[in-house]
C-alpha atoms as a PDB file:
ATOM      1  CA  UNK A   1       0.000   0.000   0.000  1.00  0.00           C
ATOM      2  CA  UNK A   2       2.874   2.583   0.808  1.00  0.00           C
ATOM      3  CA  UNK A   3       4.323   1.825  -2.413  1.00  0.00           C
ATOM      4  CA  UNK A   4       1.470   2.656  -4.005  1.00  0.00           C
ATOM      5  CA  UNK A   5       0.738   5.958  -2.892  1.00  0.00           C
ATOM      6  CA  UNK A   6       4.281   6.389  -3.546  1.00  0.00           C
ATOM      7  CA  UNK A   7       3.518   6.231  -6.965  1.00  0.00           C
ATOM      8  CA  UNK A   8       0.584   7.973  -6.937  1.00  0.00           C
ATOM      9  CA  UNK A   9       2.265  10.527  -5.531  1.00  0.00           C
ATOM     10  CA  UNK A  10       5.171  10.896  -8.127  1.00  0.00           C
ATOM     11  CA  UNK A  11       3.149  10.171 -10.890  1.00  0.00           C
ATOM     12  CA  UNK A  12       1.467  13.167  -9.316  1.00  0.00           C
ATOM     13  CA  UNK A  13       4.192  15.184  -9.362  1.00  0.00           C
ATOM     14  CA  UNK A  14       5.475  14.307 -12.986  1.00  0.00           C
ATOM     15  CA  UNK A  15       1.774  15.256 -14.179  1.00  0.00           C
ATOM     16  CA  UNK A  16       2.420  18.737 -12.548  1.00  0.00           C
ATOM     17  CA  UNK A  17       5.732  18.926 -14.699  1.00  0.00           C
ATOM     18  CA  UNK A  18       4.151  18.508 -17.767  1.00  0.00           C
ATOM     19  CA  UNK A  19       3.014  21.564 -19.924  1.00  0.00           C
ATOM     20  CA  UNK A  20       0.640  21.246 -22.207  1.00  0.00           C
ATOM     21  CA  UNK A  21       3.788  20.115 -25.129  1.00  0.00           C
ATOM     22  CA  UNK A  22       3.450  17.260 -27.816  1.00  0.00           C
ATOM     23  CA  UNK A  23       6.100  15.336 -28.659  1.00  0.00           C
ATOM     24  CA  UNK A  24       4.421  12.766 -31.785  1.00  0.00           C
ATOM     25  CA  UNK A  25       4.784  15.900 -33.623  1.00  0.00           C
ATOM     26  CA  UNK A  26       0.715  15.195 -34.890  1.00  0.00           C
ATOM     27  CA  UNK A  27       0.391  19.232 -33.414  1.00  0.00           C
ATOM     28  CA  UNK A  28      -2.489  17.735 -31.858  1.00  0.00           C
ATOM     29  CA  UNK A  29      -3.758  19.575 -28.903  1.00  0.00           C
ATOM     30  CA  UNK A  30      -2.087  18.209 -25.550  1.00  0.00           C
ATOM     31  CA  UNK A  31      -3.960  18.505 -21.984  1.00  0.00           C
ATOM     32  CA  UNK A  32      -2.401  20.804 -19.312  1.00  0.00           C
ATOM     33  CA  UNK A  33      -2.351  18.965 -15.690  1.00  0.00           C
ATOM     34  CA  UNK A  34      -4.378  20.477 -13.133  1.00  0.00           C
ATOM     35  CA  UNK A  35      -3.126  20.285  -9.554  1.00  0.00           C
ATOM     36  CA  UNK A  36      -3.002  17.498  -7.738  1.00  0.00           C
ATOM     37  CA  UNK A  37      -4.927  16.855  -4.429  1.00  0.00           C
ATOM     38  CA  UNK A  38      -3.190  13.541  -3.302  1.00  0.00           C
ATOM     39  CA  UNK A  39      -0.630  13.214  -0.961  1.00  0.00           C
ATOM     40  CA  UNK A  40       2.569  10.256  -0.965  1.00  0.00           C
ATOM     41  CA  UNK A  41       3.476   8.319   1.612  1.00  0.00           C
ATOM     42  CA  UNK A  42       6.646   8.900   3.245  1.00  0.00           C
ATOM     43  CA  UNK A  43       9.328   7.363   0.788  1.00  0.00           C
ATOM     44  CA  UNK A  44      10.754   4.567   1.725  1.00  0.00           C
ATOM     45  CA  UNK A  45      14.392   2.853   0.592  1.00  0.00           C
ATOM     46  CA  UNK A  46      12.532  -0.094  -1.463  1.00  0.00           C
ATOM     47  CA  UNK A  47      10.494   2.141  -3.363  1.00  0.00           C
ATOM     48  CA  UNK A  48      11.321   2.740  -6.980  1.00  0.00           C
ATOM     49  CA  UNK A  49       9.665   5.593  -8.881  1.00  0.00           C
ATOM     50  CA  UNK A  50      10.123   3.324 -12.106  1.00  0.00           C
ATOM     51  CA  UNK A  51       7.354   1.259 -10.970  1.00  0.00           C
ATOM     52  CA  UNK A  52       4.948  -0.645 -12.667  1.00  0.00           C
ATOM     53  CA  UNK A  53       2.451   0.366 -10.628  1.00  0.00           C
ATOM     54  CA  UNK A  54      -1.096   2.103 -12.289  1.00  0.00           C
ATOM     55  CA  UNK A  55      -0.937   5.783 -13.140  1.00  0.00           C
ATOM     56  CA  UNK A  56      -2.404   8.143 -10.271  1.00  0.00           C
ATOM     57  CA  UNK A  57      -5.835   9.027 -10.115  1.00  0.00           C
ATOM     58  CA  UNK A  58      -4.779  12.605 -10.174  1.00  0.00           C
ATOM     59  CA  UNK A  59      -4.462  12.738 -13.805  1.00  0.00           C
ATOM     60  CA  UNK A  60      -5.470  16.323 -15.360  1.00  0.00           C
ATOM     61  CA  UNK A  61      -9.446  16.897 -15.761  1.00  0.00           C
ATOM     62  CA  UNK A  62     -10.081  18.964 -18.415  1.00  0.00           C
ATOM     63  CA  UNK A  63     -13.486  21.118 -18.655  1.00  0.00           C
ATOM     64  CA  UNK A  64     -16.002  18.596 -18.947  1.00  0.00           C
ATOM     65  CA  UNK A  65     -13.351  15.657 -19.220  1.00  0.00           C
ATOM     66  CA  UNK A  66     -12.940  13.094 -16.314  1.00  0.00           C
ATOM     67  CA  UNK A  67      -9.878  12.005 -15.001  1.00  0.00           C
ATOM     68  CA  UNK A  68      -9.771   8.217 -14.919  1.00  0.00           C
ATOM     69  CA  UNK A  69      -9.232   6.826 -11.124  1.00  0.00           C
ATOM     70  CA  UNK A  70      -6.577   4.547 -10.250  1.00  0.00           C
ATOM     71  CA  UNK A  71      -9.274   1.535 -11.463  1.00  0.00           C
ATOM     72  CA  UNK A  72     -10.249   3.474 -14.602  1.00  0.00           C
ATOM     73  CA  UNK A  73      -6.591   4.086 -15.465  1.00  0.00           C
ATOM     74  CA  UNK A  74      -5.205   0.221 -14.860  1.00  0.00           C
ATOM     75  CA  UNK A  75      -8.224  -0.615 -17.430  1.00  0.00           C
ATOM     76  CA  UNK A  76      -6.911   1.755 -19.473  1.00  0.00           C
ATOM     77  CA  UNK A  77      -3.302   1.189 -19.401  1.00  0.00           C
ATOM     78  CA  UNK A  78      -4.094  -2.638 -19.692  1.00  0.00           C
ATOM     79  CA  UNK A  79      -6.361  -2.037 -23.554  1.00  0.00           C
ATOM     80  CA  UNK A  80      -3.516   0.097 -24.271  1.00  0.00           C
ATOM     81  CA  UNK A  81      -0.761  -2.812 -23.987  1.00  0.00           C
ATOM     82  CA  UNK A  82      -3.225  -5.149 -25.556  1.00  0.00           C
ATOM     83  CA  UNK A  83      -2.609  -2.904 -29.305  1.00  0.00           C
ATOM     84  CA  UNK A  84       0.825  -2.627 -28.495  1.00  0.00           C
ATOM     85  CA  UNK A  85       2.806  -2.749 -25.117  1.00  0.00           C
ATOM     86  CA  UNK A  86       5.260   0.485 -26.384  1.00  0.00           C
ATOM     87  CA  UNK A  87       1.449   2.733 -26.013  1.00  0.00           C
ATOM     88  CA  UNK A  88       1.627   2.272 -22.331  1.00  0.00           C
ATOM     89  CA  UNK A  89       5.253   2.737 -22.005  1.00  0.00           C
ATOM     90  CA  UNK A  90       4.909   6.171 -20.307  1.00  0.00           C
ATOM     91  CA  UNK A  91       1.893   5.847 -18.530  1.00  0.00           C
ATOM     92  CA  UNK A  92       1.802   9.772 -18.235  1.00  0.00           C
ATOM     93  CA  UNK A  93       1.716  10.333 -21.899  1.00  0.00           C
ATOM     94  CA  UNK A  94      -0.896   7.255 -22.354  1.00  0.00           C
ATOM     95  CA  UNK A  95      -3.305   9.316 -20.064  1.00  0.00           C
ATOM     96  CA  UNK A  96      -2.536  12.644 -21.281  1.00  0.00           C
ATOM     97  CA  UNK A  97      -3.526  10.869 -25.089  1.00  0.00           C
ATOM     98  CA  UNK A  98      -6.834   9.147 -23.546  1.00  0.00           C
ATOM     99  CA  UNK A  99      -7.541  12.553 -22.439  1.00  0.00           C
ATOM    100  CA  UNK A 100      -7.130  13.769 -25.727  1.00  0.00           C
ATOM    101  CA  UNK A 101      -9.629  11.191 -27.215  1.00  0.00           C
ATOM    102  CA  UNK A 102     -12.272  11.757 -24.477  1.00  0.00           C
ATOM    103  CA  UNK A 103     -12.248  15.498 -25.506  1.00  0.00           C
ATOM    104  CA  UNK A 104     -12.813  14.763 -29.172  1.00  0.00           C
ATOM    105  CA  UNK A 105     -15.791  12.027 -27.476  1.00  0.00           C
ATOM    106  CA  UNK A 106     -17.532  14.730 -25.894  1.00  0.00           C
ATOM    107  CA  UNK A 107     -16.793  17.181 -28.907  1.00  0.00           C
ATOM    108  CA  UNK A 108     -19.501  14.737 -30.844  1.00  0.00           C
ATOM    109  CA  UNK A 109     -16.857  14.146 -33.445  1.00  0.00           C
ATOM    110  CA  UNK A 110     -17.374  11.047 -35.875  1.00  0.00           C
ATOM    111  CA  UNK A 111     -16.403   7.362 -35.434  1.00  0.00           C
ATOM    112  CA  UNK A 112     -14.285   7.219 -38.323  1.00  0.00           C
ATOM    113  CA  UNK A 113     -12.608  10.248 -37.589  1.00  0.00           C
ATOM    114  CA  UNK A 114     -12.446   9.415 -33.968  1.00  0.00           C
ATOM    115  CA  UNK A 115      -9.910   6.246 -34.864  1.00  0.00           C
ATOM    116  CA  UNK A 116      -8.333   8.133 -37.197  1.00  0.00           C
ATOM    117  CA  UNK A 117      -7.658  10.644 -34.478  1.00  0.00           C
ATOM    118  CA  UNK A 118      -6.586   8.561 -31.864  1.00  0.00           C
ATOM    119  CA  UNK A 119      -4.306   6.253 -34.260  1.00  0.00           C
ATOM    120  CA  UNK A 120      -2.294   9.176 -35.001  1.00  0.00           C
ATOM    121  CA  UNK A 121      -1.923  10.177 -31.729  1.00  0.00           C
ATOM    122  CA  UNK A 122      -0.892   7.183 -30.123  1.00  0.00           C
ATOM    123  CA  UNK A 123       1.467   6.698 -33.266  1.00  0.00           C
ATOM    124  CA  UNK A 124       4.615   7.699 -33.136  1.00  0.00           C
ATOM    125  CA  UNK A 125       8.626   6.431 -32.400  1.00  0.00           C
ATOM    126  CA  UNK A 126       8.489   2.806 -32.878  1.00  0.00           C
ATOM    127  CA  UNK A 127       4.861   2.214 -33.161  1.00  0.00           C
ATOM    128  CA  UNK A 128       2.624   2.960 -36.529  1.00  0.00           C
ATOM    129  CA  UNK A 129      -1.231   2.782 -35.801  1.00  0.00           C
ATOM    130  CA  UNK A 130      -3.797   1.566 -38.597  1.00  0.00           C
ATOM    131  CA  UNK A 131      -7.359   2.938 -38.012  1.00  0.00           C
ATOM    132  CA  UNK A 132      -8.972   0.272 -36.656  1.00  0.00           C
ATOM    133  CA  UNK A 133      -6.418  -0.196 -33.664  1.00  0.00           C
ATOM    134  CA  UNK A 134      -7.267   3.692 -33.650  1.00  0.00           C
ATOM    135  CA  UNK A 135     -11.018   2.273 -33.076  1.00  0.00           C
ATOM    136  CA  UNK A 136      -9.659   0.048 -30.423  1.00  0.00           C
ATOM    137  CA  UNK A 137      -7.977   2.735 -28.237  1.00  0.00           C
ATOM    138  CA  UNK A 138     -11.451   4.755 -28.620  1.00  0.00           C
ATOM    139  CA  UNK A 139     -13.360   2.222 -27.474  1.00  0.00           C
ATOM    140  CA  UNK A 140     -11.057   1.170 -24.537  1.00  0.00           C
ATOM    141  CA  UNK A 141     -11.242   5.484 -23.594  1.00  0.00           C
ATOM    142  CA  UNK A 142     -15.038   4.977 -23.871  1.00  0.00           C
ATOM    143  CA  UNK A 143     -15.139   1.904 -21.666  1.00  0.00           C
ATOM    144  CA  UNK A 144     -12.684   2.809 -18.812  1.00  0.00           C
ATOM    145  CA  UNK A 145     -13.156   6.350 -18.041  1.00  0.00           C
ATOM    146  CA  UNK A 146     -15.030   8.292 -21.058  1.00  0.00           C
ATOM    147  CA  UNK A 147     -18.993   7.422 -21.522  1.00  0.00           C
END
């Protein structure tokens, strides 16, 4: 449990590093983090902030977008890895993406270009996205955190 909250806690304080910057070059819009309201547990010497651990729950909310909880975001990371393990590399950037894709959910915008969205902004480095894995990381946004 402390090692948890650990990570919570410094995946916490990465998020509030971030600025809203892109860096799959797609110049699609990026999220910036909001503050965080949790707080770590005292670190302790077998703690590792290279854990595998979920993403926090403090992820940045944007307007009307939710910020998937710990249980939203280890459903999330774990669709992710199912297209291709390299998408949930940096769980940070994963969310920040998903976030990206709920917006464009809530914007109303089309299936089609929905995937088509989302498989260019989850492409990038090593990974190449068709369309319908695209569809896949939509509907894994749509069933862990985005209805």
């Amino acid at each position: 449990m402390r090692l948890r909250l650990l990570t919570v806690g410094l995946t916490a304080a990465a998020l509030l590093t971030l600025t809203a910057c892109d860096d799959d070059g797609s110049g699609s819009a990026s999220v910036a983090p909001a503050p965080a309201t949790t707080s770590a547990a005292p670190a302790s010497s077998a703690a590792s902030p290279a854990s595998s651990a979920p993403a926090a729950a403090s992820a940045p909310a944007v307007g009307s977008v939710p910020s998937p909880n710990v249980a939203q975001t280890a459903g999330l990371i774990a669709a992710l890895k199912a297209v291709d393990p390299a998408l949930a590399a940096d769980q940070a950037k994963a969310i920040g993406k998903a976030l990206n894709v709920c917006q464009e959910i809530k914007a109303g915008k089309d299936d089609t270009t929905l995937a088509n969205n989302a498989a260019q902004r989850f492409s990038g480095g090593s990974v190449t996205l068709t369309p319908e894995q695209g569809a896949v990381i939509v509907a894994a946004v749509k069933a862990s955190f985005c209805p």
